[in-house]
Amino acid sequence: MWAQDEGFNTLKLFPAEAVGGVKLLKSLASPFPDLRFCPTGGIDIKKAPEYLALPNVLAVGGSWLTPDDAIAARDWAASPRWPARPAS
């Protein structure tokens, strides 16, 4: 409520899975209809579509977005391809 009182309408939810994940976000939708979330923490590529289907979720974050091998190889050119995978 503090964030909303301060004029914020977009918030990060971390660690999403540990604090209730999709179930928590569903329960927050009714009392806070103007808030949108970017959940991160414990979300994998299989869980991402369930989060993205919620009306109060703008985006999700996850370590799968930037694979360790791509970081090690400094393969920054590949990064635009990664985010499209869970949404398709």
mmCIF file with all atom_site columns, C-alpha atoms in Angstrom:
data_model
loop_
_atom_site.group_PDB
_atom_site.id
_atom_site.type_symbol
_atom_site.label_atom_id
_atom_site.label_alt_id
_atom_site.label_comp_id
_atom_site.label_asym_id
_atom_site.label_entity_id
_atom_site.label_seq_id
_atom_site.pdbx_PDB_ins_code
_atom_site.Cartn_x
_atom_site.Cartn_y
_atom_site.Cartn_z
_atom_site.occupancy
_atom_site.B_iso_or_equiv
_atom_site.pdbx_formal_charge
_atom_site.auth_seq_id
_atom_site.auth_comp_id
_atom_site.auth_asym_id
_atom_site.auth_atom_id
_atom_site.pdbx_PDB_model_num
ATOM 1  C CA . MET A 1 1  ? 0.000  0.000   0.000   1.00 0.00 ? 1  MET A CA 1
ATOM 2  C CA . TRP A 1 2  ? 2.907  2.335   0.705   1.00 0.00 ? 2  TRP A CA 1
ATOM 3  C CA . ALA A 1 3  ? 4.179  2.016   -2.859  1.00 0.00 ? 3  ALA A CA 1
ATOM 4  C CA . GLN A 1 4  ? 0.759  2.827   -4.242  1.00 0.00 ? 4  GLN A CA 1
ATOM 5  C CA . ASP A 1 5  ? 0.413  5.795   -1.867  1.00 0.00 ? 5  ASP A CA 1
ATOM 6  C CA . GLU A 1 6  ? 3.759  7.055   -3.183  1.00 0.00 ? 6  GLU A CA 1
ATOM 7  C CA . GLY A 1 7  ? 2.489  6.905   -6.773  1.00 0.00 ? 7  GLY A CA 1
ATOM 8  C CA . PHE A 1 8  ? 4.021  3.627   -7.876  1.00 0.00 ? 8  PHE A CA 1
ATOM 9  C CA . ASN A 1 9  ? 1.862  1.270   -9.935  1.00 0.00 ? 9  ASN A CA 1
ATOM 10 C CA . THR A 1 10 ? 4.494  -1.210  -11.140 1.00 0.00 ? 10 THR A CA 1
ATOM 11 C CA . LEU A 1 11 ? 6.361  -3.366  -8.622  1.00 0.00 ? 11 LEU A CA 1
ATOM 12 C CA . LYS A 1 12 ? 8.866  -6.194  -8.605  1.00 0.00 ? 12 LYS A CA 1
ATOM 13 C CA . LEU A 1 13 ? 7.825  -9.317  -6.699  1.00 0.00 ? 13 LEU A CA 1
ATOM 14 C CA . PHE A 1 14 ? 10.854 -11.243 -5.408  1.00 0.00 ? 14 PHE A CA 1
ATOM 15 C CA . PRO A 1 15 ? 11.265 -14.069 -4.625  1.00 0.00 ? 15 PRO A CA 1
ATOM 16 C CA . ALA A 1 16 ? 7.997  -14.793 -6.400  1.00 0.00 ? 16 ALA A CA 1
ATOM 17 C CA . GLU A 1 17 ? 7.812  -18.566 -6.045  1.00 0.00 ? 17 GLU A CA 1
ATOM 18 C CA . ALA A 1 18 ? 8.904  -18.521 -2.394  1.00 0.00 ? 18 ALA A CA 1
ATOM 19 C CA . VAL A 1 19 ? 6.220  -16.015 -1.370  1.00 0.00 ? 19 VAL A CA 1
ATOM 20 C CA . GLY A 1 20 ? 3.272  -17.614 -3.138  1.00 0.00 ? 20 GLY A CA 1
ATOM 21 C CA . GLY A 1 21 ? 3.819  -17.031 -6.839  1.00 0.00 ? 21 GLY A CA 1
ATOM 22 C CA . VAL A 1 22 ? 0.781  -17.162 -9.091  1.00 0.00 ? 22 VAL A CA 1
ATOM 23 C CA . LYS A 1 23 ? -1.573 -17.763 -6.163  1.00 0.00 ? 23 LYS A CA 1
ATOM 24 C CA . LEU A 1 24 ? -0.354 -14.608 -4.389  1.00 0.00 ? 24 LEU A CA 1
ATOM 25 C CA . LEU A 1 25 ? -0.597 -12.492 -7.532  1.00 0.00 ? 25 LEU A CA 1
ATOM 26 C CA . LYS A 1 26 ? -4.152 -13.694 -8.148  1.00 0.00 ? 26 LYS A CA 1
ATOM 27 C CA . SER A 1 27 ? -5.097 -12.739 -4.588  1.00 0.00 ? 27 SER A CA 1
ATOM 28 C CA . LEU A 1 28 ? -3.594 -9.247  -4.992  1.00 0.00 ? 28 LEU A CA 1
ATOM 29 C CA . ALA A 1 29 ? -5.473 -8.494  -8.228  1.00 0.00 ? 29 ALA A CA 1
ATOM 30 C CA . SER A 1 30 ? -8.822 -7.660  -6.636  1.00 0.00 ? 30 SER A CA 1
ATOM 31 C CA . PRO A 1 31 ? -7.765 -5.395  -3.746  1.00 0.00 ? 31 PRO A CA 1
ATOM 32 C CA . PHE A 1 32 ? -5.097 -3.695  -5.888  1.00 0.00 ? 32 PHE A CA 1
ATOM 33 C CA . PRO A 1 33 ? -6.541 -3.492  -9.428  1.00 0.00 ? 33 PRO A CA 1
ATOM 34 C CA . ASP A 1 34 ? -4.157 -0.719  -10.522 1.00 0.00 ? 34 ASP A CA 1
ATOM 35 C CA . LEU A 1 35 ? -0.932 -2.497  -9.534  1.00 0.00 ? 35 LEU A CA 1
ATOM 36 C CA . ARG A 1 36 ? 1.176  -4.415  -12.041 1.00 0.00 ? 36 ARG A CA 1
ATOM 37 C CA . PHE A 1 37 ? 4.027  -6.749  -11.173 1.00 0.00 ? 37 PHE A CA 1
ATOM 38 C CA . CYS A 1 38 ? 7.258  -8.116  -12.568 1.00 0.00 ? 38 CYS A CA 1
ATOM 39 C CA . PRO A 1 39 ? 7.755  -11.352 -10.640 1.00 0.00 ? 39 PRO A CA 1
ATOM 40 C CA . THR A 1 40 ? 11.234 -12.855 -10.418 1.00 0.00 ? 40 THR A CA 1
ATOM 41 C CA . GLY A 1 41 ? 12.805 -15.605 -8.355  1.00 0.00 ? 41 GLY A CA 1
ATOM 42 C CA . GLY A 1 42 ? 12.156 -19.282 -8.865  1.00 0.00 ? 42 GLY A CA 1
ATOM 43 C CA . ILE A 1 43 ? 10.389 -18.787 -12.187 1.00 0.00 ? 43 ILE A CA 1
ATOM 44 C CA . ASP A 1 44 ? 11.580 -21.062 -14.953 1.00 0.00 ? 44 ASP A CA 1
ATOM 45 C CA . ILE A 1 45 ? 10.671 -21.221 -18.620 1.00 0.00 ? 45 ILE A CA 1
ATOM 46 C CA . LYS A 1 46 ? 7.862  -23.702 -17.896 1.00 0.00 ? 46 LYS A CA 1
ATOM 47 C CA . LYS A 1 47 ? 6.236  -21.503 -15.222 1.00 0.00 ? 47 LYS A CA 1
ATOM 48 C CA . ALA A 1 48 ? 6.594  -18.212 -17.103 1.00 0.00 ? 48 ALA A CA 1
ATOM 49 C CA . PRO A 1 49 ? 3.452  -18.591 -19.278 1.00 0.00 ? 49 PRO A CA 1
ATOM 50 C CA . GLU A 1 50 ? 1.275  -19.114 -16.178 1.00 0.00 ? 50 GLU A CA 1
ATOM 51 C CA . TYR A 1 51 ? 2.553  -15.836 -14.744 1.00 0.00 ? 51 TYR A CA 1
ATOM 52 C CA . LEU A 1 52 ? 2.291  -13.989 -18.057 1.00 0.00 ? 52 LEU A CA 1
ATOM 53 C CA . ALA A 1 53 ? -1.364 -15.024 -18.358 1.00 0.00 ? 53 ALA A CA 1
ATOM 54 C CA . LEU A 1 54 ? -2.252 -12.977 -15.263 1.00 0.00 ? 54 LEU A CA 1
ATOM 55 C CA . PRO A 1 55 ? -3.679 -9.520  -15.978 1.00 0.00 ? 55 PRO A CA 1
ATOM 56 C CA . ASN A 1 56 ? -1.564 -7.902  -13.244 1.00 0.00 ? 56 ASN A CA 1
ATOM 57 C CA . VAL A 1 57 ? 1.757  -9.257  -14.572 1.00 0.00 ? 57 VAL A CA 1
ATOM 58 C CA . LEU A 1 58 ? 3.621  -7.113  -17.100 1.00 0.00 ? 58 LEU A CA 1
ATOM 59 C CA . ALA A 1 59 ? 6.718  -9.265  -17.438 1.00 0.00 ? 59 ALA A CA 1
ATOM 60 C CA . VAL A 1 60 ? 8.672  -12.001 -15.682 1.00 0.00 ? 60 VAL A CA 1
ATOM 61 C CA . GLY A 1 61 ? 12.346 -12.364 -15.000 1.00 0.00 ? 61 GLY A CA 1
ATOM 62 C CA . GLY A 1 62 ? 14.396 -15.494 -14.718 1.00 0.00 ? 62 GLY A CA 1
ATOM 63 C CA . SER A 1 63 ? 17.939 -16.754 -14.962 1.00 0.00 ? 63 SER A CA 1
ATOM 64 C CA . TRP A 1 64 ? 16.916 -18.771 -18.033 1.00 0.00 ? 64 TRP A CA 1
ATOM 65 C CA . LEU A 1 65 ? 16.671 -15.448 -19.906 1.00 0.00 ? 65 LEU A CA 1
ATOM 66 C CA . THR A 1 66 ? 20.458 -15.238 -19.927 1.00 0.00 ? 66 THR A CA 1
ATOM 67 C CA . PRO A 1 67 ? 22.009 -18.706 -19.931 1.00 0.00 ? 67 PRO A CA 1
ATOM 68 C CA . ASP A 1 68 ? 25.334 -19.090 -18.126 1.00 0.00 ? 68 ASP A CA 1
ATOM 69 C CA . ASP A 1 69 ? 27.105 -20.334 -21.245 1.00 0.00 ? 69 ASP A CA 1
ATOM 70 C CA . ALA A 1 70 ? 26.064 -17.242 -23.220 1.00 0.00 ? 70 ALA A CA 1
ATOM 71 C CA . ILE A 1 71 ? 27.338 -14.967 -20.465 1.00 0.00 ? 71 ILE A CA 1
ATOM 72 C CA . ALA A 1 72 ? 30.627 -16.864 -20.280 1.00 0.00 ? 72 ALA A CA 1
ATOM 73 C CA . ALA A 1 73 ? 30.983 -16.605 -24.071 1.00 0.00 ? 73 ALA A CA 1
ATOM 74 C CA . ARG A 1 74 ? 29.948 -12.909 -23.985 1.00 0.00 ? 74 ARG A CA 1
ATOM 75 C CA . ASP A 1 75 ? 27.331 -13.759 -26.621 1.00 0.00 ? 75 ASP A CA 1
ATOM 76 C CA . TRP A 1 76 ? 25.294 -10.563 -26.272 1.00 0.00 ? 76 TRP A CA 1
ATOM 77 C CA . ALA A 1 77 ? 24.009 -10.742 -29.852 1.00 0.00 ? 77 ALA A CA 1
ATOM 78 C CA . ALA A 1 78 ? 21.937 -13.808 -28.971 1.00 0.00 ? 78 ALA A CA 1
ATOM 79 C CA . SER A 1 79 ? 20.045 -12.110 -26.133 1.00 0.00 ? 79 SER A CA 1
ATOM 80 C CA . PRO A 1 80 ? 17.126 -10.686 -28.178 1.00 0.00 ? 80 PRO A CA 1
ATOM 81 C CA . ARG A 1 81 ? 16.105 -14.251 -29.082 1.00 0.00 ? 81 ARG A CA 1
ATOM 82 C CA . TRP A 1 82 ? 15.775 -15.511 -25.498 1.00 0.00 ? 82 TRP A CA 1
ATOM 83 C CA . PRO A 1 83 ? 12.810 -13.492 -24.174 1.00 0.00 ? 83 PRO A CA 1
ATOM 84 C CA . ALA A 1 84 ? 10.472 -14.562 -26.984 1.00 0.00 ? 84 ALA A CA 1
ATOM 85 C CA . ARG A 1 85 ? 10.596 -18.246 -26.040 1.00 0.00 ? 85 ARG A CA 1
ATOM 86 C CA . PRO A 1 86 ? 8.180  -18.411 -23.060 1.00 0.00 ? 86 PRO A CA 1
ATOM 87 C CA . ALA A 1 87 ? 5.591  -16.137 -24.617 1.00 0.00 ? 87 ALA A CA 1
ATOM 88 C CA . SER A 1 88 ? 5.260  -18.125 -27.827 1.00 0.00 ? 88 SER A CA 1
#
